[in-house]
Amino acid sequence: MTADTVRLTVGQAVVRFLANQYTERDGKEHKLFEGCWGILGHGNVAGVGQALLEAELADPTGLRYYQARNEQAMVHTSVAFARMRNRLSTFACTASIGPGSTNMLTGAALATVNRLPVLLLPSDVFATRVATPVLQELEHPMASDVSVNDAFRPLSRFFDRVWRPEQLPSALLGAMRVLTDPAETGAVTIALPQDVQAEAYDWPVELFARRVWHVPRPVPEPNALARAVAVIRSAKRPLIIAGGGVIYSEATVALRSFCEATGIPVAETQAGKGSLRYDHPQALGAVGSTGTTAANAVAREADVVVAIGTRLGDFTTASRTAFQNPAVRFVNVNVCAPDAAKQAGLAVVADAREALDALRSALSGWSVDPEYRQRYRELAEEWDRTVERAYHLGHGPLPAQSEIIGAVNEISGERDVVICAAGSMPGDLHKLWRTRDPKGYHVEYGYSCMGYEIAGGLGARMACPDRDVWVMVGDGSYLMMSQELVTAVQEHVKIIVIVVQNHGFQSIGELSESLGSQRFGTSYRRRNPATGRLDGDRLPVDLAANAESLGVPAIRANGIAEFREALEKARQAEGPVVVHVETDPLVPAPSSDSWWDVPVAQVSALDSTREAYETYVRRKADQRLYL
Ligand SMILES: Cc1ncc(C[n+]2csc(CCOP(=O)(O)OP(=O)(O)O)c2C)c(N)n1
Ligand SMILES: [Mg+2]
């Protein structure tokens, strides 16, 4: 070792480097990596694993190791953490070669789809290939340099494989740049061959200097701003759609000022829910396929849609049927240029907060007319009464899901967080949840990944130890991935998990029925020897007992009164706790007056499918290309 180099393995260098990375925005610094999740196997135990041990013994505050049960889950936990921290902090994830690494693929896709940062360190096969094929190595007959980790390429915003130690510095710097760029962020992958992880090299000491990554707030280009202002000024019935970008950019105060100054009402996407408090006089709530009747009625007639920080996914646009005004124009404010250009919109490529402040000053003195204000106000009040009814339906003998949502909403605190991802609850929550805090609503609906809920709840609570986290999980999602309850116990992280038992994939059951597929294959029943079909008795699963077996106390609630009591008890609990409740799957949430494009079989021997196809063709006629 010379004066300005230090001899470390590649694994040790990675860990030392990551411990010294910071982000900065608005003058505040944050540690970029809260720690490193990992499951160790022969691919990383002696490489990154050994490095984490050395680091923990030398400085426990550097890059702490966290142990997970499943590699997919540890990516979800990291992503949920990053979402709660507005993308300024995240985790690294180390996995062993082969299945350990490919288990992270779903998490990688989820991170990239949702534009949330996470650093993945899959282990890879020997760079030297002397004993190839090694355990868990895929042999591609025509490409010896391909490994299973190449599957990360399309799922990552940055991918590199460090075949030689010399390649590490540029891989690390490239990875940090993408992780901290709001327009590019997502899953970032550096594959580390198992022999290279343990190989020593003389690194320049500057590699390990404290580095601060400044997270930019790009300002709108003056000409683009002027064009946007002209379009908004011409509007009679404008509508704002607030997406996740509003929350990640901490632009909720700017949004409120802008909407109050102009009188433009605000509708929200799944990721943008919480941008404006539910009871603000200009809040129309959710928009699109799972929207409120208020937002959808306003969207239908809107002449200008100001879409801020949204990808304009099909649930937001109701599969491009939400906006029926023939002259509708889109002004898209987005830090990510491809999103800003969607629906042939007028693109304002900028940070949400900067753009909102600039638009507010440029539009000073202009506002919508009073009749329009009154119309959207009445629509919003009508929807609020719909929510109130849905919260207190009094359905029996089993409660409706809307009553479960209502109870959690009413018992949780103003700053608490609700988490969900897949099933019938995300749609119902989008419509019905009364959001009181910009970080209070956390529904992963970019990838809508069953199994995100508990792992995500863990990450959310780790990011916000001062907020209670209410995880709402269906029985299907619970059965897919609930093992991180063990991690919550291990890390003393309190999450309140509400298991909604309705004996199957009921959201898909309802969808199936509406598409003429008769709920086929969606409920949890035994194979019936008499019919040979899955229409026998209900499966005798006991998810409360399952949670207890993992070390988490479970409260079984029968009916809505007991459920409310259970929630009060759960709130007092010290550690993670499960509340188990059974609901009636056949009570739909209030209608959105909207649509979602799911194709129906064009030909069929079944009457139900043929009828559904006719309806499908009629609804499809409303679909627009927005050119
Ligand atoms: C990993 C994954 N597999 C499949 C799906 C498709 N899917 C969406 S919701 C759902 C059923 C969820 O069941 P459950 O958690 O019990 O919720 P419920 O629909 O009963 O409310 C399925 C299979 C998905 N979103 N994610
Ligand atoms: Mg279910």
Coordinates of C-alpha atoms in Angstrom, one line a residue, residues 237-242 265-269 273 282-305 315-318 321-324 372 375-384 430-431 591-594:
R237 CA -62.7 23.9 -17.2
P238 CA -59.1 23.1 -16.2
L239 CA -58.2 20.2 -14.0
I240 CA -54.9 19.4 -12.2
I241 CA -53.9 15.7 -11.9
A242 CA -51.3 15.3 -9.1
P265 CA -59.5 21.7 -8.8
V266 CA -57.1 18.8 -8.0
A267 CA -57.5 15.1 -8.7
E268 CA -55.0 12.5 -7.6
T269 CA -53.4 9.4 -9.0
K273 CA -52.8 10.7 -3.3
Q282 CA -60.6 22.1 -4.2
A283 CA -59.9 18.4 -3.6
L284 CA -61.7 16.0 -5.9
G285 CA -59.8 12.9 -4.7
A286 CA -58.9 10.0 -6.9
V287 CA -59.2 10.1 -10.7
G288 CA -59.6 7.4 -13.3
S289 CA -60.7 3.8 -13.2
T290 CA -60.7 3.8 -9.4
G291 CA -61.6 7.5 -9.1
T292 CA -64.3 9.4 -7.4
T293 CA -67.4 10.4 -9.4
A294 CA -66.4 14.0 -8.8
A295 CA -63.0 13.8 -10.3
N296 CA -64.2 11.7 -13.2
A297 CA -67.1 14.0 -14.0
V298 CA -64.8 17.0 -14.1
A299 CA -62.2 15.0 -16.1
R300 CA -64.8 14.1 -18.7
E301 CA -65.5 17.7 -19.5
A302 CA -62.0 19.3 -18.8
D303 CA -60.6 21.4 -21.6
V304 CA -57.1 21.6 -20.1
V305 CA -55.5 18.9 -17.9
F315 CA -55.8 3.6 -14.2
T316 CA -55.3 7.4 -14.2
T317 CA -56.7 7.9 -17.8
A318 CA -59.3 5.1 -17.4
T321 CA -61.5 7.2 -21.8
A322 CA -61.4 9.6 -18.9
F323 CA -61.1 12.9 -20.9
Q324 CA -64.0 13.2 -23.4
Y372 CA -67.1 26.2 -12.4
R375 CA -70.0 22.9 -9.9
Y376 CA -66.9 21.0 -8.8
R377 CA -67.5 21.8 -5.2
E378 CA -71.0 20.2 -5.3
L379 CA -69.6 17.1 -7.0
A380 CA -66.9 16.8 -4.3
E381 CA -69.5 17.2 -1.5
E382 CA -71.7 14.5 -3.1
W383 CA -68.7 12.1 -3.2
D384 CA -67.9 12.9 0.4
H430 CA -57.9 5.1 -3.8
K431 CA -61.6 6.1 -3.8
S591 CA -68.9 3.1 -8.5
S592 CA -66.3 5.3 -10.1
D593 CA -68.4 5.8 -13.3
S594 CA -65.3 4.7 -15.1

